[in-house]
Amino acid sequence: MSNAQLIPIERTAALRVAALPPTLPPIRVALLSDIHAGNRGMLPARLADVVRRVNAQQPDVILLAGDFIVGESPDGAAQSIADLAMLSDLRARWGVFAVLGNHDHWTAPDAMRKQLAKAGIVVLENTAVRRGPLAIVGIGDRFSGHDNIAQATAQADILGGIPIVVTHSPDIAPDLPDRFPILLAGHTHCGQMVLPWVGPIVRYSHWKRLYDPKYQCGRVDDGGRTTIVTGGVGSGAVPVRINAMTDWWLITLDH
């Protein structure tokens, strides 16, 4: 379990966005996912430390890509949701935005939305908002059947700006229109328990594949799209990590 309790790795990426105004300073986007409050891998003190480390990088925008708690039923969800209170300490110039993940939908989605709103976090459910030059597009989780790409992208088109898509499962990537070239996601835990010559131990859940292996972890440049999949700062129902450390991303957008 010790690997799951280590300080998450801060990973970085630099993306060139030609549409950014040349006079605008680089934009810093923090991506976090899979907090999974409710097990020994994510105690409140550890989450508070993650919040401090993210704030220290002074991001312009913070995006939270779902799975805030563990579990597949409402049992115990209330306490796990309460343990997320320190997310209210997250600070970003243009705000903090979230989408829900499969575990959030399976447990207590309404209570989760209320807690996040109380923390000052805007939950995006197949919709978009404009902040500065960015259109932040939140698409629902595909694994639990809550994605509506057409609805979210239509709203983004109305807003204009440079679109940044955030979702939980990265498997929507092949279905995104080409005009949405940046996708940020979580869900995979980078395999969580990955053995040499074998790969991830757990590949299926609820009788279906957890994710497309192409999007298991990290940065994937495919044609004109960059997909970044964070391994998450928590560790799901089993607080163990093997060859797939916890992480979060600081992404710089520049012209």
mmCIF file of C-alpha atoms in Angstrom:
data_model
loop_
_atom_site.group_PDB
_atom_site.id
_atom_site.type_symbol
_atom_site.label_atom_id
_atom_site.label_comp_id
_atom_site.label_asym_id
_atom_site.label_seq_id
_atom_site.Cartn_x
_atom_site.Cartn_y
_atom_site.Cartn_z
ATOM 1 C CA MET A 1 0.000 0.000 0.000
ATOM 2 C CA SER A 2 2.956 2.374 0.555
ATOM 3 C CA ASN A 3 3.247 3.209 -3.145
ATOM 4 C CA ALA A 4 -0.357 4.416 -3.147
ATOM 5 C CA GLN A 5 0.418 6.797 -0.288
ATOM 6 C CA LEU A 6 3.480 8.445 -1.806
ATOM 7 C CA ILE A 7 3.407 12.056 -2.969
ATOM 8 C CA PRO A 8 1.865 12.052 -6.463
ATOM 9 C CA ILE A 9 4.331 12.784 -9.247
ATOM 10 C CA GLU A 10 3.903 16.194 -10.876
ATOM 11 C CA ARG A 11 4.085 15.593 -14.612
ATOM 12 C CA THR A 12 4.318 18.380 -17.158
ATOM 13 C CA ALA A 13 3.397 18.903 -20.781
ATOM 14 C CA ALA A 14 3.714 21.859 -23.147
ATOM 15 C CA LEU A 15 1.135 22.187 -25.910
ATOM 16 C CA ARG A 16 1.363 24.605 -28.791
ATOM 17 C CA VAL A 17 -1.943 26.362 -29.464
ATOM 18 C CA ALA A 18 -1.624 28.541 -32.538
ATOM 19 C CA ALA A 19 -4.958 30.284 -31.869
ATOM 20 C CA LEU A 20 -3.725 31.836 -28.625
ATOM 21 C CA PRO A 21 -3.131 35.592 -28.952
ATOM 22 C CA PRO A 22 0.644 36.203 -29.251
ATOM 23 C CA THR A 23 0.519 38.834 -26.503
ATOM 24 C CA LEU A 24 -1.035 36.413 -24.006
ATOM 25 C CA PRO A 25 1.294 34.766 -21.449
ATOM 26 C CA PRO A 26 1.339 30.949 -21.361
ATOM 27 C CA ILE A 27 -1.733 29.400 -19.730
ATOM 28 C CA ARG A 28 -1.193 26.819 -16.977
ATOM 29 C CA VAL A 29 -3.807 24.089 -16.590
ATOM 30 C CA ALA A 30 -3.705 21.640 -13.679
ATOM 31 C CA LEU A 31 -5.298 18.220 -14.264
ATOM 32 C CA LEU A 32 -6.219 15.978 -11.321
ATOM 33 C CA SER A 33 -8.372 12.886 -11.250
ATOM 34 C CA ASP A 34 -9.351 9.790 -9.307
ATOM 35 C CA ILE A 35 -9.034 11.174 -5.791
ATOM 36 C CA HIS A 36 -10.996 8.164 -4.521
ATOM 37 C CA ALA A 37 -11.621 9.399 -0.989
ATOM 38 C CA GLY A 38 -12.833 6.621 1.249
ATOM 39 C CA ASN A 39 -9.872 4.278 1.533
ATOM 40 C CA ARG A 40 -6.469 4.256 3.223
ATOM 41 C CA GLY A 41 -4.777 5.451 0.065
ATOM 42 C CA MET A 42 -6.436 8.877 0.299
ATOM 43 C CA LEU A 43 -6.748 10.102 3.861
ATOM 44 C CA PRO A 44 -7.743 13.764 4.377
ATOM 45 C CA ALA A 45 -4.190 14.802 5.276
ATOM 46 C CA ARG A 46 -2.862 13.392 2.009
ATOM 47 C CA LEU A 47 -5.524 15.179 -0.021
ATOM 48 C CA ALA A 48 -4.758 18.437 1.777
ATOM 49 C CA ASP A 49 -1.100 18.015 0.808
ATOM 50 C CA VAL A 50 -2.071 17.461 -2.842
ATOM 51 C CA VAL A 51 -4.147 20.653 -2.764
ATOM 52 C CA ARG A 52 -1.184 22.619 -1.386
ATOM 53 C CA ARG A 53 1.147 21.300 -4.077
ATOM 54 C CA VAL A 54 -1.248 22.156 -6.887
ATOM 55 C CA ASN A 55 -1.846 25.666 -5.534
ATOM 56 C CA ALA A 56 1.905 26.235 -5.283
ATOM 57 C CA GLN A 57 2.135 26.029 -9.093
ATOM 58 C CA GLN A 58 -0.369 28.885 -9.465
ATOM 59 C CA PRO A 59 -2.433 27.366 -12.281
ATOM 60 C CA ASP A 60 -4.808 29.529 -14.283
ATOM 61 C CA VAL A 61 -7.377 26.724 -14.402
ATOM 62 C CA ILE A 62 -7.813 23.522 -12.384
ATOM 63 C CA LEU A 63 -9.665 20.585 -13.951
ATOM 64 C CA LEU A 64 -10.857 17.618 -11.880
ATOM 65 C CA ALA A 65 -11.621 14.586 -14.025
ATOM 66 C CA GLY A 66 -13.917 12.569 -11.773
ATOM 67 C CA ASP A 67 -13.999 9.580 -9.411
ATOM 68 C CA PHE A 68 -13.877 11.640 -6.261
ATOM 69 C CA ILE A 69 -14.761 8.685 -4.015
ATOM 70 C CA VAL A 70 -14.615 4.877 -3.992
ATOM 71 C CA GLY A 71 -17.483 2.429 -3.992
ATOM 72 C CA GLU A 72 -20.313 1.216 -6.162
ATOM 73 C CA SER A 73 -23.250 1.830 -3.812
ATOM 74 C CA PRO A 74 -24.398 4.682 -1.529
ATOM 75 C CA ASP A 75 -23.068 2.834 1.542
ATOM 76 C CA GLY A 76 -20.385 4.966 3.164
ATOM 77 C CA ALA A 77 -20.554 7.615 0.454
ATOM 78 C CA ALA A 78 -21.603 10.420 2.809
ATOM 79 C CA GLN A 79 -18.386 10.237 4.845
ATOM 80 C CA SER A 80 -16.207 9.909 1.754
ATOM 81 C CA ILE A 81 -17.853 12.983 0.245
ATOM 82 C CA ALA A 82 -17.352 14.897 3.478
ATOM 83 C CA ASP A 83 -13.629 14.084 3.286
ATOM 84 C CA LEU A 84 -13.469 16.171 0.106
ATOM 85 C CA ALA A 85 -14.124 19.423 1.975
ATOM 86 C CA MET A 86 -10.545 20.683 1.549
ATOM 87 C CA LEU A 87 -11.047 20.885 -2.201
ATOM 88 C CA SER A 88 -12.524 24.295 -1.386
ATOM 89 C CA ASP A 89 -8.910 25.424 -0.833
ATOM 90 C CA LEU A 90 -7.999 24.924 -4.507
ATOM 91 C CA ARG A 91 -7.156 28.245 -6.150
ATOM 92 C CA ALA A 92 -6.966 29.172 -9.831
ATOM 93 C CA ARG A 93 -7.354 32.503 -11.586
ATOM 94 C CA TRP A 94 -10.138 31.296 -13.887
ATOM 95 C CA GLY A 95 -11.666 28.760 -11.520
ATOM 96 C CA VAL A 96 -11.933 25.070 -10.711
ATOM 97 C CA PHE A 97 -14.070 22.766 -12.858
ATOM 98 C CA ALA A 98 -15.070 19.125 -12.531
ATOM 99 C CA VAL A 99 -16.765 16.226 -14.251
ATOM 100 C CA LEU A 100 -18.108 13.156 -12.458
ATOM 101 C CA GLY A 101 -16.640 9.672 -12.873
ATOM 102 C CA ASN A 102 -18.165 6.219 -12.849
ATOM 103 C CA HIS A 103 -17.777 5.754 -9.082
ATOM 104 C CA ASP A 104 -19.437 9.109 -8.451
ATOM 105 C CA HIS A 105 -22.407 8.070 -10.601
ATOM 106 C CA TRP A 106 -22.602 4.643 -8.956
ATOM 107 C CA THR A 107 -22.652 6.018 -5.405
ATOM 108 C CA ALA A 108 -24.203 9.428 -4.676
ATOM 109 C CA PRO A 109 -24.018 11.776 -7.678
ATOM 110 C CA ASP A 110 -26.463 14.363 -6.345
ATOM 111 C CA ALA A 111 -24.649 14.625 -3.016
ATOM 112 C CA MET A 112 -21.345 14.832 -4.894
ATOM 113 C CA ARG A 113 -22.590 17.730 -7.011
ATOM 114 C CA LYS A 114 -23.725 19.568 -3.898
ATOM 115 C CA GLN A 115 -20.392 19.064 -2.140
ATOM 116 C CA LEU A 116 -18.423 20.269 -5.137
ATOM 117 C CA ALA A 117 -20.666 23.315 -5.547
ATOM 118 C CA LYS A 118 -20.205 24.065 -1.846
ATOM 119 C CA ALA A 119 -16.441 23.979 -2.449
ATOM 120 C CA GLY A 120 -16.797 26.542 -5.232
ATOM 121 C CA ILE A 121 -16.191 23.988 -7.987
ATOM 122 C CA VAL A 122 -18.251 24.178 -11.179
ATOM 123 C CA VAL A 123 -19.508 20.764 -12.299
ATOM 124 C CA LEU A 124 -19.792 20.455 -16.075
ATOM 125 C CA GLU A 125 -22.176 17.813 -17.341
ATOM 126 C CA ASN A 126 -22.088 17.688 -21.123
ATOM 127 C CA THR A 127 -21.786 21.445 -21.341
ATOM 128 C CA ALA A 128 -19.147 24.156 -21.644
ATOM 129 C CA VAL A 129 -18.147 27.474 -20.084
ATOM 130 C CA ARG A 130 -15.947 30.286 -21.331
ATOM 131 C CA ARG A 131 -13.030 31.501 -19.212
ATOM 132 C CA GLY A 132 -10.600 33.963 -20.743
ATOM 133 C CA PRO A 133 -9.619 32.640 -24.196
ATOM 134 C CA LEU A 134 -10.629 29.064 -23.262
ATOM 135 C CA ALA A 135 -13.848 27.148 -23.723
ATOM 136 C CA ILE A 136 -13.787 24.457 -21.036
ATOM 137 C CA VAL A 137 -15.864 21.532 -22.276
ATOM 138 C CA GLY A 138 -17.001 18.936 -19.728
ATOM 139 C CA ILE A 139 -18.226 15.637 -21.186
ATOM 140 C CA GLY A 140 -19.880 12.993 -19.020
ATOM 141 C CA ASP A 141 -18.252 9.670 -18.234
ATOM 142 C CA ARG A 142 -18.459 7.129 -21.043
ATOM 143 C CA PHE A 143 -17.762 4.067 -18.888
ATOM 144 C CA SER A 144 -20.970 4.616 -16.892
ATOM 145 C CA GLY A 145 -22.930 5.787 -19.942
ATOM 146 C CA HIS A 146 -23.212 9.514 -19.218
ATOM 147 C CA ASP A 147 -21.381 11.054 -22.186
ATOM 148 C CA ASN A 148 -23.144 13.297 -24.686
ATOM 149 C CA ILE A 149 -20.492 14.605 -27.050
ATOM 150 C CA ALA A 150 -22.916 16.317 -29.400
ATOM 151 C CA GLN A 151 -24.540 18.340 -26.639
ATOM 152 C CA ALA A 152 -21.272 19.461 -25.058
ATOM 153 C CA THR A 153 -19.518 20.351 -28.295
ATOM 154 C CA ALA A 154 -22.539 22.273 -29.577
ATOM 155 C CA GLN A 155 -22.436 24.424 -26.450
ATOM 156 C CA ALA A 156 -18.702 24.994 -26.923
ATOM 157 C CA ASP A 157 -19.269 26.085 -30.515
ATOM 158 C CA ILE A 158 -21.697 28.746 -29.311
ATOM 159 C CA LEU A 159 -19.188 30.085 -26.778
ATOM 160 C CA GLY A 160 -16.222 30.232 -29.139
ATOM 161 C CA GLY A 161 -12.681 30.335 -27.798
ATOM 162 C CA ILE A 162 -10.032 27.623 -27.651
ATOM 163 C CA PRO A 163 -11.679 24.353 -26.550
ATOM 164 C CA ILE A 164 -10.194 22.193 -23.806
ATOM 165 C CA VAL A 165 -12.181 18.987 -23.255
ATOM 166 C CA VAL A 166 -12.173 17.279 -19.862
ATOM 167 C CA THR A 167 -13.865 13.955 -19.174
ATOM 168 C CA HIS A 168 -13.384 10.914 -16.965
ATOM 169 C CA SER A 169 -12.833 8.002 -19.350
ATOM 170 C CA PRO A 170 -10.506 8.790 -22.276
ATOM 171 C CA ASP A 171 -12.345 6.398 -24.592
ATOM 172 C CA ILE A 172 -14.330 9.252 -26.141
ATOM 173 C CA ALA A 173 -11.175 10.411 -27.951
ATOM 174 C CA PRO A 174 -11.858 8.739 -31.333
ATOM 175 C CA ASP A 175 -15.385 10.193 -31.392
ATOM 176 C CA LEU A 176 -14.476 13.818 -30.725
ATOM 177 C CA PRO A 177 -14.746 16.165 -33.708
ATOM 178 C CA ASP A 178 -11.378 17.228 -35.106
ATOM 179 C CA ARG A 179 -12.006 20.832 -34.039
ATOM 180 C CA PHE A 180 -11.475 19.717 -30.403
ATOM 181 C CA PRO A 181 -7.729 18.977 -30.371
ATOM 182 C CA ILE A 182 -7.067 18.729 -26.609
ATOM 183 C CA LEU A 183 -8.606 16.051 -24.372
ATOM 184 C CA LEU A 184 -7.796 15.625 -20.669
ATOM 185 C CA ALA A 185 -8.949 12.537 -18.769
ATOM 186 C CA GLY A 186 -8.348 10.082 -15.927
ATOM 187 C CA HIS A 187 -10.073 6.780 -15.028
ATOM 188 C CA THR A 188 -7.321 4.348 -16.016
ATOM 189 C CA HIS A 189 -5.008 4.735 -12.993
ATOM 190 C CA CYS A 190 -2.295 4.063 -15.620
ATOM 191 C CA GLY A 191 -3.171 0.396 -15.084
ATOM 192 C CA GLN A 192 -2.706 0.698 -11.266
ATOM 193 C CA MET A 193 -1.149 -2.768 -10.922
ATOM 194 C CA VAL A 194 1.030 -3.435 -13.962
ATOM 195 C CA LEU A 195 3.231 -6.545 -14.135
ATOM 196 C CA PRO A 196 6.195 -7.023 -16.496
ATOM 197 C CA TRP A 197 5.288 -9.029 -19.638
ATOM 198 C CA VAL A 198 1.682 -9.185 -18.405
ATOM 199 C CA GLY A 199 0.479 -5.607 -18.262
ATOM 200 C CA PRO A 200 -2.403 -4.394 -16.086
ATOM 201 C CA ILE A 201 -3.861 -7.092 -13.854
ATOM 202 C CA VAL A 202 -7.373 -5.626 -13.979
ATOM 203 C CA ARG A 203 -8.648 -4.948 -17.482
ATOM 204 C CA TYR A 204 -12.411 -5.417 -17.135
ATOM 205 C CA SER A 205 -15.158 -4.174 -14.813
ATOM 206 C CA HIS A 206 -18.907 -4.724 -14.941
ATOM 207 C CA TRP A 207 -18.288 -7.240 -17.740
ATOM 208 C CA LYS A 208 -16.736 -4.726 -20.102
ATOM 209 C CA ARG A 209 -13.271 -3.421 -20.905
ATOM 210 C CA LEU A 210 -12.193 -0.649 -18.535
ATOM 211 C CA TYR A 211 -10.537 1.441 -21.257
ATOM 212 C CA ASP A 212 -8.857 1.297 -24.637
ATOM 213 C CA PRO A 213 -5.212 0.303 -23.953
ATOM 214 C CA LYS A 214 -4.103 3.019 -26.351
ATOM 215 C CA TYR A 215 -5.137 5.548 -23.714
ATOM 216 C CA GLN A 216 -3.814 3.717 -20.659
ATOM 217 C CA CYS A 217 -1.491 6.455 -19.497
ATOM 218 C CA GLY A 218 0.215 9.740 -20.226
ATOM 219 C CA ARG A 219 0.349 11.821 -23.382
ATOM 220 C CA VAL A 220 -1.006 10.382 -26.621
ATOM 221 C CA ASP A 221 -0.505 12.429 -29.789
ATOM 222 C CA ASP A 222 -2.758 11.081 -32.501
ATOM 223 C CA GLY A 223 -3.116 13.072 -35.704
ATOM 224 C CA GLY A 224 -4.165 16.541 -34.716
ATOM 225 C CA ARG A 225 -5.257 15.658 -31.180
ATOM 226 C CA THR A 226 -3.348 15.442 -27.910
ATOM 227 C CA THR A 227 -4.923 13.312 -25.200
ATOM 228 C CA ILE A 228 -3.434 13.440 -21.704
ATOM 229 C CA VAL A 229 -4.479 10.718 -19.267
ATOM 230 C CA THR A 230 -3.478 11.201 -15.655
ATOM 231 C CA GLY A 231 -2.895 8.189 -13.465
ATOM 232 C CA GLY A 232 -4.837 9.907 -10.701
ATOM 233 C CA VAL A 233 -3.834 10.934 -7.219
ATOM 234 C CA GLY A 234 -5.766 8.127 -5.494
ATOM 235 C CA SER A 235 -5.990 4.386 -5.996
ATOM 236 C CA GLY A 236 -9.551 3.125 -6.243
ATOM 237 C CA ALA A 237 -11.015 0.330 -4.170
ATOM 238 C CA VAL A 238 -7.623 -1.359 -3.649
ATOM 239 C CA PRO A 239 -5.001 1.073 -2.292
ATOM 240 C CA VAL A 240 -2.069 -0.590 -4.051
ATOM 241 C CA ARG A 241 0.065 0.661 -6.947
ATOM 242 C CA ILE A 242 2.543 -1.443 -8.935
ATOM 243 C CA ASN A 243 4.524 0.185 -11.774
ATOM 244 C CA ALA A 244 1.845 2.835 -12.126
ATOM 245 C CA MET A 245 2.466 5.641 -9.666
ATOM 246 C CA THR A 246 -0.055 8.282 -8.697
ATOM 247 C CA ASP A 247 0.318 11.577 -10.536
ATOM 248 C CA TRP A 248 -1.215 14.855 -11.640
ATOM 249 C CA TRP A 249 -0.370 17.091 -14.613
ATOM 250 C CA LEU A 250 0.568 20.715 -15.099
ATOM 251 C CA ILE A 251 -0.074 21.536 -18.757
ATOM 252 C CA THR A 252 1.226 24.720 -20.334
ATOM 253 C CA LEU A 253 -0.561 26.156 -23.367
ATOM 254 C CA ASP A 254 1.496 28.539 -25.470
ATOM 255 C CA HIS A 255 1.360 29.954 -28.987
#
